[in-house]
mmCIF file of C-alpha atoms and ligand atoms in Angstrom:
data_model
loop_
_atom_site.group_PDB
_atom_site.id
_atom_site.type_symbol
_atom_site.label_atom_id
_atom_site.label_comp_id
_atom_site.label_asym_id
_atom_site.label_seq_id
_atom_site.Cartn_x
_atom_site.Cartn_y
_atom_site.Cartn_z
ATOM 1 C CA MET A 1 114.514 112.377 94.107
ATOM 2 C CA ASN A 2 114.129 110.190 97.179
ATOM 3 C CA ASP A 3 116.840 109.715 99.791
ATOM 4 C CA ILE A 4 115.778 106.255 100.896
ATOM 5 C CA LEU A 5 114.191 103.354 99.020
ATOM 6 C CA ILE A 6 111.596 101.453 101.014
ATOM 7 C CA SER A 7 111.099 97.951 99.650
ATOM 8 C CA GLU A 8 107.766 96.591 100.887
ATOM 9 C CA VAL A 9 108.089 92.836 101.532
ATOM 10 C CA GLY A 10 104.752 92.172 103.247
ATOM 11 C CA PRO A 11 103.124 90.376 100.302
ATOM 12 C CA ARG A 12 106.027 87.886 100.417
ATOM 13 C CA ASP A 13 107.690 87.772 103.848
ATOM 14 C CA GLY A 14 104.516 88.701 105.695
ATOM 15 C CA LEU A 15 102.077 86.422 103.923
ATOM 16 C CA GLN A 16 104.386 83.393 103.808
ATOM 17 C CA SER A 17 104.560 83.194 107.574
ATOM 18 C CA ILE A 18 100.885 83.349 108.459
ATOM 19 C CA ALA A 19 98.362 80.549 108.156
ATOM 20 C CA SER A 20 95.656 82.633 106.455
ATOM 21 C CA ILE A 21 95.692 82.731 102.673
ATOM 22 C CA MET A 22 95.029 86.161 101.223
ATOM 23 C CA PRO A 23 92.817 86.037 98.120
ATOM 24 C CA LEU A 24 94.404 87.241 94.872
ATOM 25 C CA GLU A 25 92.011 90.203 94.612
ATOM 26 C CA ALA A 26 93.023 91.439 98.071
ATOM 27 C CA LYS A 27 96.719 91.117 97.181
ATOM 28 C CA LYS A 28 96.108 93.208 94.072
ATOM 29 C CA ALA A 29 94.228 95.843 96.074
ATOM 30 C CA TRP A 30 97.038 95.947 98.665
ATOM 31 C CA ILE A 31 99.813 96.304 96.088
ATOM 32 C CA ALA A 32 97.916 98.913 94.065
ATOM 33 C CA ALA A 33 97.103 100.983 97.168
ATOM 34 C CA GLN A 34 100.632 100.865 98.478
ATOM 35 C CA ALA A 35 102.061 101.854 95.096
ATOM 36 C CA ALA A 36 99.536 104.712 94.988
ATOM 37 C CA ALA A 37 100.871 105.827 98.385
ATOM 38 C CA GLY A 38 104.303 106.234 96.770
ATOM 39 C CA VAL A 39 106.021 102.897 97.421
ATOM 40 C CA THR A 40 108.207 102.197 94.363
ATOM 41 C CA GLU A 41 109.410 98.651 95.090
ATOM 42 C CA ILE A 42 107.330 95.729 96.334
ATOM 43 C CA GLU A 43 108.394 92.110 96.799
ATOM 44 C CA VAL A 44 105.133 90.579 95.667
ATOM 45 C CA GLY A 45 105.764 86.874 96.154
ATOM 46 C CA SER A 46 108.048 83.887 95.936
ATOM 47 C CA PHE A 47 108.404 81.224 93.253
ATOM 48 C CA VAL A 48 108.398 78.182 95.508
ATOM 49 C CA PRO A 49 106.317 74.997 95.083
ATOM 50 C CA ALA A 50 102.680 75.685 95.971
ATOM 51 C CA LYS A 51 102.598 72.695 98.294
ATOM 52 C CA LEU A 52 105.321 74.311 100.444
ATOM 53 C CA LEU A 53 103.769 77.777 100.552
ATOM 54 C CA PRO A 54 100.134 77.727 99.397
ATOM 55 C CA GLN A 55 99.916 81.386 100.543
ATOM 56 C CA LEU A 56 102.107 82.352 97.577
ATOM 57 C CA ALA A 57 100.797 79.910 94.950
ATOM 58 C CA ASP A 58 99.412 82.781 92.851
ATOM 59 C CA THR A 59 102.729 84.672 92.591
ATOM 60 C CA ALA A 60 102.780 84.586 88.762
ATOM 61 C CA ASP A 61 99.347 86.239 88.664
ATOM 62 C CA VAL A 62 100.412 88.795 91.269
ATOM 63 C CA VAL A 63 103.529 89.645 89.231
ATOM 64 C CA ALA A 64 101.450 90.043 86.062
ATOM 65 C CA PHE A 65 99.165 92.483 87.871
ATOM 66 C CA ALA A 66 101.949 94.409 89.613
ATOM 67 C CA ARG A 67 103.781 94.887 86.294
ATOM 68 C CA SER A 68 100.802 96.895 85.061
ATOM 69 C CA ILE A 69 101.406 99.551 87.745
ATOM 70 C CA PRO A 70 103.606 102.359 86.361
ATOM 71 C CA ASN A 71 106.971 103.055 88.035
ATOM 72 C CA LEU A 72 106.761 100.043 90.353
ATOM 73 C CA THR A 73 109.721 97.684 90.650
ATOM 74 C CA VAL A 74 108.237 94.196 90.961
ATOM 75 C CA ALA A 75 110.522 92.043 93.093
ATOM 76 C CA VAL A 76 110.251 88.328 93.882
ATOM 77 C CA LEU A 77 112.131 85.721 95.874
ATOM 78 C CA VAL A 78 113.495 82.671 94.044
ATOM 79 C CA PRO A 79 114.965 79.679 95.900
ATOM 80 C CA ASN A 80 116.561 78.072 92.828
ATOM 81 C CA LEU A 81 116.923 78.056 89.018
ATOM 82 C CA LYS A 82 113.428 76.681 88.532
ATOM 83 C CA GLY A 83 112.013 79.585 90.537
ATOM 84 C CA ALA A 84 114.130 82.023 88.525
ATOM 85 C CA GLU A 85 112.788 80.587 85.263
ATOM 86 C CA ALA A 86 109.238 81.095 86.513
ATOM 87 C CA ALA A 87 110.083 84.629 87.659
ATOM 88 C CA VAL A 88 111.549 85.517 84.270
ATOM 89 C CA ALA A 89 108.548 84.032 82.473
ATOM 90 C CA ALA A 90 106.235 86.123 84.668
ATOM 91 C CA GLY A 91 108.260 89.274 83.982
ATOM 92 C CA ALA A 92 109.566 90.184 87.450
ATOM 93 C CA HIS A 93 111.946 93.174 87.513
ATOM 94 C CA LYS A 94 114.107 91.973 90.387
ATOM 95 C CA LEU A 95 115.021 88.519 91.720
ATOM 96 C CA THR A 96 116.448 87.775 95.144
ATOM 97 C CA LEU A 97 118.010 84.422 95.926
ATOM 98 C CA PRO A 98 118.287 83.857 99.676
ATOM 99 C CA LEU A 99 121.535 82.264 100.806
ATOM 100 C CA SER A 100 121.587 81.346 104.475
ATOM 101 C CA VAL A 101 124.981 82.055 105.997
ATOM 102 C CA SER A 102 124.094 79.406 108.565
ATOM 103 C CA GLU A 103 124.437 76.197 106.568
ATOM 104 C CA THR A 104 122.170 74.377 109.024
ATOM 105 C CA HIS A 105 119.444 76.927 108.243
ATOM 106 C CA SER A 106 120.122 76.595 104.506
ATOM 107 C CA LEU A 107 119.712 72.810 104.649
ATOM 108 C CA LYS A 108 116.490 73.167 106.596
ATOM 109 C CA ASN A 109 115.110 76.041 104.509
ATOM 110 C CA VAL A 110 115.972 75.023 100.939
ATOM 111 C CA ARG A 111 117.678 71.626 101.527
ATOM 112 C CA ARG A 112 120.912 72.820 99.929
ATOM 113 C CA THR A 113 124.507 73.335 101.045
ATOM 114 C CA HIS A 114 126.391 76.578 100.392
ATOM 115 C CA ALA A 115 128.230 74.959 97.447
ATOM 116 C CA GLN A 116 124.917 73.861 95.938
ATOM 117 C CA MET A 117 123.421 77.350 96.395
ATOM 118 C CA LEU A 118 126.418 78.949 94.681
ATOM 119 C CA ASP A 119 125.988 76.492 91.765
ATOM 120 C CA GLU A 120 122.346 77.547 91.641
ATOM 121 C CA THR A 121 123.422 81.215 91.649
ATOM 122 C CA ARG A 122 125.736 80.676 88.667
ATOM 123 C CA ALA A 123 122.973 78.837 86.784
ATOM 124 C CA ILE A 124 120.568 81.736 87.393
ATOM 125 C CA VAL A 125 123.191 84.263 86.254
ATOM 126 C CA ALA A 126 123.678 82.255 83.035
ATOM 127 C CA LEU A 127 119.920 82.291 82.445
ATOM 128 C CA LEU A 128 119.675 86.049 83.042
ATOM 129 C CA ARG A 129 122.657 86.839 80.822
ATOM 130 C CA SER A 130 121.030 84.903 77.985
ATOM 131 C CA LEU A 131 118.159 87.406 78.007
ATOM 132 C CA PRO A 132 118.166 90.652 76.016
ATOM 133 C CA ALA A 133 119.327 93.515 78.273
ATOM 134 C CA GLU A 134 115.926 95.227 78.364
ATOM 135 C CA ARG A 135 114.258 92.049 79.649
ATOM 136 C CA ARG A 136 116.984 91.141 82.149
ATOM 137 C CA PRO A 137 115.880 91.444 85.780
ATOM 138 C CA LYS A 138 118.220 92.698 88.471
ATOM 139 C CA PHE A 139 119.631 89.850 90.573
ATOM 140 C CA GLU A 140 120.416 90.124 94.269
ATOM 141 C CA GLY A 141 121.960 87.563 96.581
ATOM 142 C CA GLY A 142 120.314 87.875 99.976
ATOM 143 C CA LEU A 143 122.634 86.833 102.813
ATOM 144 C CA SER A 144 120.088 85.571 105.333
ATOM 145 C CA THR A 145 120.770 84.710 108.984
ATOM 146 C CA ALA A 146 123.691 87.151 108.575
ATOM 147 C CA PHE A 147 123.487 88.346 112.179
ATOM 148 C CA GLY A 148 122.776 85.074 113.974
ATOM 149 C CA CYS A 149 120.750 81.905 113.596
ATOM 150 C CA THR A 150 118.119 80.218 115.755
ATOM 151 C CA LEU A 151 119.713 76.850 114.894
ATOM 152 C CA GLU A 152 123.465 77.633 114.920
ATOM 153 C CA GLY A 153 123.541 80.644 117.241
ATOM 154 C CA HIS A 154 126.564 82.841 116.471
ATOM 155 C CA VAL A 155 127.205 83.418 112.781
ATOM 156 C CA SER A 156 130.769 84.374 111.924
ATOM 157 C CA PRO A 157 131.156 87.735 110.141
ATOM 158 C CA ASP A 158 134.053 86.152 108.206
ATOM 159 C CA LYS A 159 131.587 83.668 106.754
ATOM 160 C CA VAL A 160 129.170 86.458 105.807
ATOM 161 C CA VAL A 161 131.954 88.336 104.030
ATOM 162 C CA ALA A 162 133.221 85.199 102.255
ATOM 163 C CA LEU A 163 129.752 84.299 100.990
ATOM 164 C CA GLY A 164 129.129 87.915 99.944
ATOM 165 C CA VAL A 165 132.298 87.810 97.856
ATOM 166 C CA ALA A 166 131.310 84.400 96.440
ATOM 167 C CA LEU A 167 127.861 85.692 95.419
ATOM 168 C CA MET A 168 129.359 88.713 93.650
ATOM 169 C CA GLU A 169 131.928 86.493 91.925
ATOM 170 C CA ALA A 170 129.079 84.209 90.844
ATOM 171 C CA GLY A 171 127.585 87.219 89.029
ATOM 172 C CA CYS A 172 125.005 88.796 91.370
ATOM 173 C CA ASP A 173 124.381 92.515 90.769
ATOM 174 C CA GLU A 174 124.415 93.114 94.501
ATOM 175 C CA VAL A 175 124.104 91.464 97.887
ATOM 176 C CA GLY A 176 121.820 92.304 100.796
ATOM 177 C CA LEU A 177 122.108 91.521 104.506
ATOM 178 C CA SER A 178 119.132 89.912 106.226
ATOM 179 C CA ASP A 179 118.518 89.697 109.940
ATOM 180 C CA THR A 180 116.150 86.772 109.395
ATOM 181 C CA THR A 181 116.057 85.933 113.088
ATOM 182 C CA GLY A 182 115.942 89.370 114.716
ATOM 183 C CA TYR A 183 119.354 88.853 116.394
ATOM 184 C CA ALA A 184 121.075 92.002 115.095
ATOM 185 C CA ASN A 185 122.154 94.944 117.218
ATOM 186 C CA PRO A 186 123.164 98.400 115.922
ATOM 187 C CA GLN A 187 126.911 97.988 116.494
ATOM 188 C CA GLN A 188 126.856 94.651 114.670
ATOM 189 C CA VAL A 189 124.961 96.238 111.761
ATOM 190 C CA LYS A 190 127.596 98.958 111.368
ATOM 191 C CA ASP A 191 130.508 96.524 111.640
ATOM 192 C CA LEU A 192 129.083 93.985 109.209
ATOM 193 C CA VAL A 193 128.009 96.555 106.601
ATOM 194 C CA ARG A 194 131.503 98.086 106.686
ATOM 195 C CA ARG A 195 133.196 94.696 106.374
ATOM 196 C CA VAL A 196 131.019 93.462 103.510
ATOM 197 C CA ARG A 197 131.402 96.758 101.668
ATOM 198 C CA SER A 198 135.161 96.786 102.013
ATOM 199 C CA ALA A 199 135.364 93.214 100.677
ATOM 200 C CA CYS A 200 132.726 93.456 97.909
ATOM 201 C CA GLY A 201 132.790 97.167 97.039
ATOM 202 C CA ALA A 202 130.449 99.896 98.327
ATOM 203 C CA HIS A 203 128.177 99.545 95.272
ATOM 204 C CA ALA A 204 127.637 95.851 96.071
ATOM 205 C CA LEU A 205 125.661 96.393 99.272
ATOM 206 C CA SER A 206 122.850 98.928 99.475
ATOM 207 C CA GLY A 207 120.095 97.136 101.352
ATOM 208 C CA LEU A 208 119.184 95.750 104.768
ATOM 209 C CA HIS A 209 116.349 93.367 105.596
ATOM 210 C CA LEU A 210 115.588 93.771 109.291
ATOM 211 C CA HIS A 211 113.184 92.160 111.708
ATOM 212 C CA ASN A 212 111.901 93.578 114.967
ATOM 213 C CA THR A 213 111.888 90.351 116.962
ATOM 214 C CA ARG A 214 113.708 91.957 119.924
ATOM 215 C CA GLY A 215 112.565 95.526 119.426
ATOM 216 C CA LEU A 216 115.810 96.719 117.803
ATOM 217 C CA GLY A 217 114.504 97.061 114.256
ATOM 218 C CA LEU A 218 114.525 100.865 114.002
ATOM 219 C CA ALA A 219 117.718 101.185 116.043
ATOM 220 C CA ASN A 220 119.302 98.894 113.455
ATOM 221 C CA VAL A 221 117.935 101.114 110.673
ATOM 222 C CA MET A 222 119.672 104.090 112.321
ATOM 223 C CA ALA A 223 122.914 102.134 112.399
ATOM 224 C CA GLY A 224 122.478 101.270 108.726
ATOM 225 C CA LEU A 225 121.859 104.926 107.836
ATOM 226 C CA GLU A 226 125.061 105.925 109.607
ATOM 227 C CA VAL A 227 127.115 103.646 107.371
ATOM 228 C CA GLY A 228 125.401 104.671 104.146
ATOM 229 C CA ILE A 229 122.647 102.099 103.651
ATOM 230 C CA THR A 230 119.906 103.532 101.404
ATOM 231 C CA THR A 231 117.436 100.644 100.970
ATOM 232 C CA PHE A 232 115.375 99.087 103.743
ATOM 233 C CA ASP A 233 112.921 96.200 103.544
ATOM 234 C CA SER A 234 109.828 96.429 105.707
ATOM 235 C CA SER A 235 106.343 95.017 105.985
ATOM 236 C CA LEU A 236 103.069 96.866 106.300
ATOM 237 C CA GLY A 237 101.685 96.248 109.782
ATOM 238 C CA GLY A 238 104.820 94.219 110.567
ATOM 239 C CA LEU A 239 103.011 91.222 109.163
ATOM 240 C CA GLY A 240 104.773 87.870 109.373
ATOM 241 C CA GLY A 241 108.334 86.668 109.862
ATOM 242 C CA CYS A 242 110.357 83.605 108.877
ATOM 243 C CA PRO A 243 108.571 80.242 109.200
ATOM 244 C CA PHE A 244 111.899 78.401 109.093
ATOM 245 C CA ALA A 245 113.466 80.371 111.939
ATOM 246 C CA PRO A 246 111.509 79.466 115.074
ATOM 247 C CA GLY A 247 110.833 82.489 117.277
ATOM 248 C CA ALA A 248 111.313 85.081 114.512
ATOM 249 C CA SER A 249 108.218 87.142 113.954
ATOM 250 C CA GLY A 250 107.593 90.362 112.135
ATOM 251 C CA ASN A 251 109.612 92.490 109.731
ATOM 252 C CA ILE A 252 110.121 96.100 110.746
ATOM 253 C CA VAL A 253 106.873 98.017 110.331
ATOM 254 C CA THR A 254 106.684 100.074 107.117
ATOM 255 C CA GLU A 255 104.488 102.751 108.722
ATOM 256 C CA ASP A 256 106.905 103.354 111.650
ATOM 257 C CA LEU A 257 109.945 103.224 109.350
ATOM 258 C CA VAL A 258 108.502 105.813 106.962
ATOM 259 C CA PHE A 259 107.451 108.024 109.872
ATOM 260 C CA MET A 260 110.939 107.951 111.385
ATOM 261 C CA LEU A 261 112.709 108.689 108.102
ATOM 262 C CA GLU A 262 110.336 111.458 107.033
ATOM 263 C CA ALA A 263 110.463 113.056 110.497
ATOM 264 C CA MET A 264 114.273 113.053 110.209
ATOM 265 C CA GLY A 265 114.081 114.913 106.906
ATOM 266 C CA LEU A 266 114.817 111.914 104.691
ATOM 267 C CA ARG A 267 112.559 111.682 101.660
ATOM 268 C CA THR A 268 110.933 108.313 100.961
ATOM 269 C CA GLY A 269 108.425 109.575 98.377
ATOM 270 C CA ILE A 270 105.684 107.944 100.448
ATOM 271 C CA ASP A 271 102.493 109.729 101.537
ATOM 272 C CA LEU A 272 102.016 108.677 105.171
ATOM 273 C CA PRO A 273 98.244 109.231 105.524
ATOM 274 C CA LYS A 274 97.717 107.210 102.328
ATOM 275 C CA LEU A 275 100.093 104.501 103.586
ATOM 276 C CA LEU A 276 98.271 104.264 106.930
ATOM 277 C CA ALA A 277 94.983 103.818 105.082
ATOM 278 C CA VAL A 278 96.336 100.718 103.300
ATOM 279 C CA ARG A 279 96.093 98.851 106.623
ATOM 280 C CA ASP A 280 92.319 98.749 106.182
ATOM 281 C CA ILE A 281 92.807 96.401 103.220
ATOM 282 C CA LEU A 282 94.879 94.033 105.374
ATOM 283 C CA LYS A 283 92.433 94.191 108.276
ATOM 284 C CA ALA A 284 89.510 93.331 105.999
ATOM 285 C CA ALA A 285 91.331 90.533 104.137
ATOM 286 C CA LEU A 286 93.088 88.998 107.178
ATOM 287 C CA PRO A 287 90.699 89.499 110.096
ATOM 288 C CA ARG A 288 92.444 86.851 112.221
ATOM 289 C CA GLU A 289 95.980 88.233 111.856
ATOM 290 C CA GLU A 290 97.548 90.741 114.210
ATOM 291 C CA LEU A 291 98.914 93.967 112.756
ATOM 292 C CA TYR A 292 101.716 95.861 114.488
ATOM 293 C CA GLY A 293 103.006 99.440 114.503
ATOM 294 C CA PHE A 294 103.056 102.414 116.860
ATOM 295 C CA THR A 295 102.467 105.228 114.373
ATOM 296 C CA PRO A 296 99.176 103.756 113.110
ATOM 297 C CA GLU A 297 97.902 103.522 116.706
ATOM 298 C CA ALA A 298 99.113 106.937 117.890
ATOM 299 C CA GLY A 299 98.514 108.846 114.670
ATOM 300 C CA LEU A 300 100.820 111.463 113.189
ATOM 301 C CA PRO A 301 102.012 114.219 115.551
ATOM 302 C CA LEU A 302 100.163 117.544 115.410
ATOM 303 C CA GLY A 303 101.823 119.822 112.843
ATOM 304 C CA PHE A 304 103.919 116.994 111.385
ATOM 305 C CA VAL A 305 105.517 117.973 108.060
ATOM 306 C CA PRO A 306 106.999 115.054 106.132
ATOM 307 C CA ALA A 307 110.291 115.508 104.259
ATOM 308 C CA THR A 308 108.640 114.314 101.063
ATOM 309 C CA ALA A 309 106.315 117.365 101.136
ATOM 310 C CA HIS A 310 109.248 119.832 100.859
HETATM 311 ZN ZN1 LIG B 1 112.367 88.440 106.693
#
């Protein structure tokens, strides 16, 4: 049994924010290798129009492939009902609808107000509830720009809480908090997680999506751990960021995150040497893109014993 769930988002968040397009075969090799390293959840793409994000145009094919890997939860992002229909048709196990707490960001990102996004949420819930239980994907509302916005600046925690409640009332299985812009600090993470949990219920919030834009990514993970968060999104090599939030670059690095957790005695189920080797697939497929991470550069400490090995 693992202590922490690492949700790899590189094939979605990473790839959507770089100019290079990764060929389908390389995506398959990446996903297969990372699953073989012990990663049990991967966000493999996004069902958005191909003209908006040509990098993710093959998401249905990627989902079909990823579904063939045993014990892997295949997650996707959906911006609206149409995306959710495509995700269901492809057989994704988990859908995340991003709802920007900053309405300015929401209008720019998906051209919809909060009220329109909540309508969309209810429509998706109706679709999912019409499916037989064994084919019904899990549905998460992702509260993006929850810690601050490059367009609006300060984002009110009251607004985050209110939208979290609204998403749960609309029928989401859970909500997640996203630091889309890399504005979060550890104290803010603790405060906001506590507030959302007390308003929505502890079961309603288990995951954090953090970026390392200002170097506080792992400090924010520590803050999340202290208040009981058990799922963290991260990207192999810290690839990418948010193309709609100027200045935001790079999710927290999966390799460094796994190293920190395992060194602390928290089991992720991930084999670090195997995980580090997956970078070679990215380097070969994306020769022009920069990869980040300290652990891959420094190597594992002499005598290092991961928690997962116990
Ligand atoms: Zn992100």
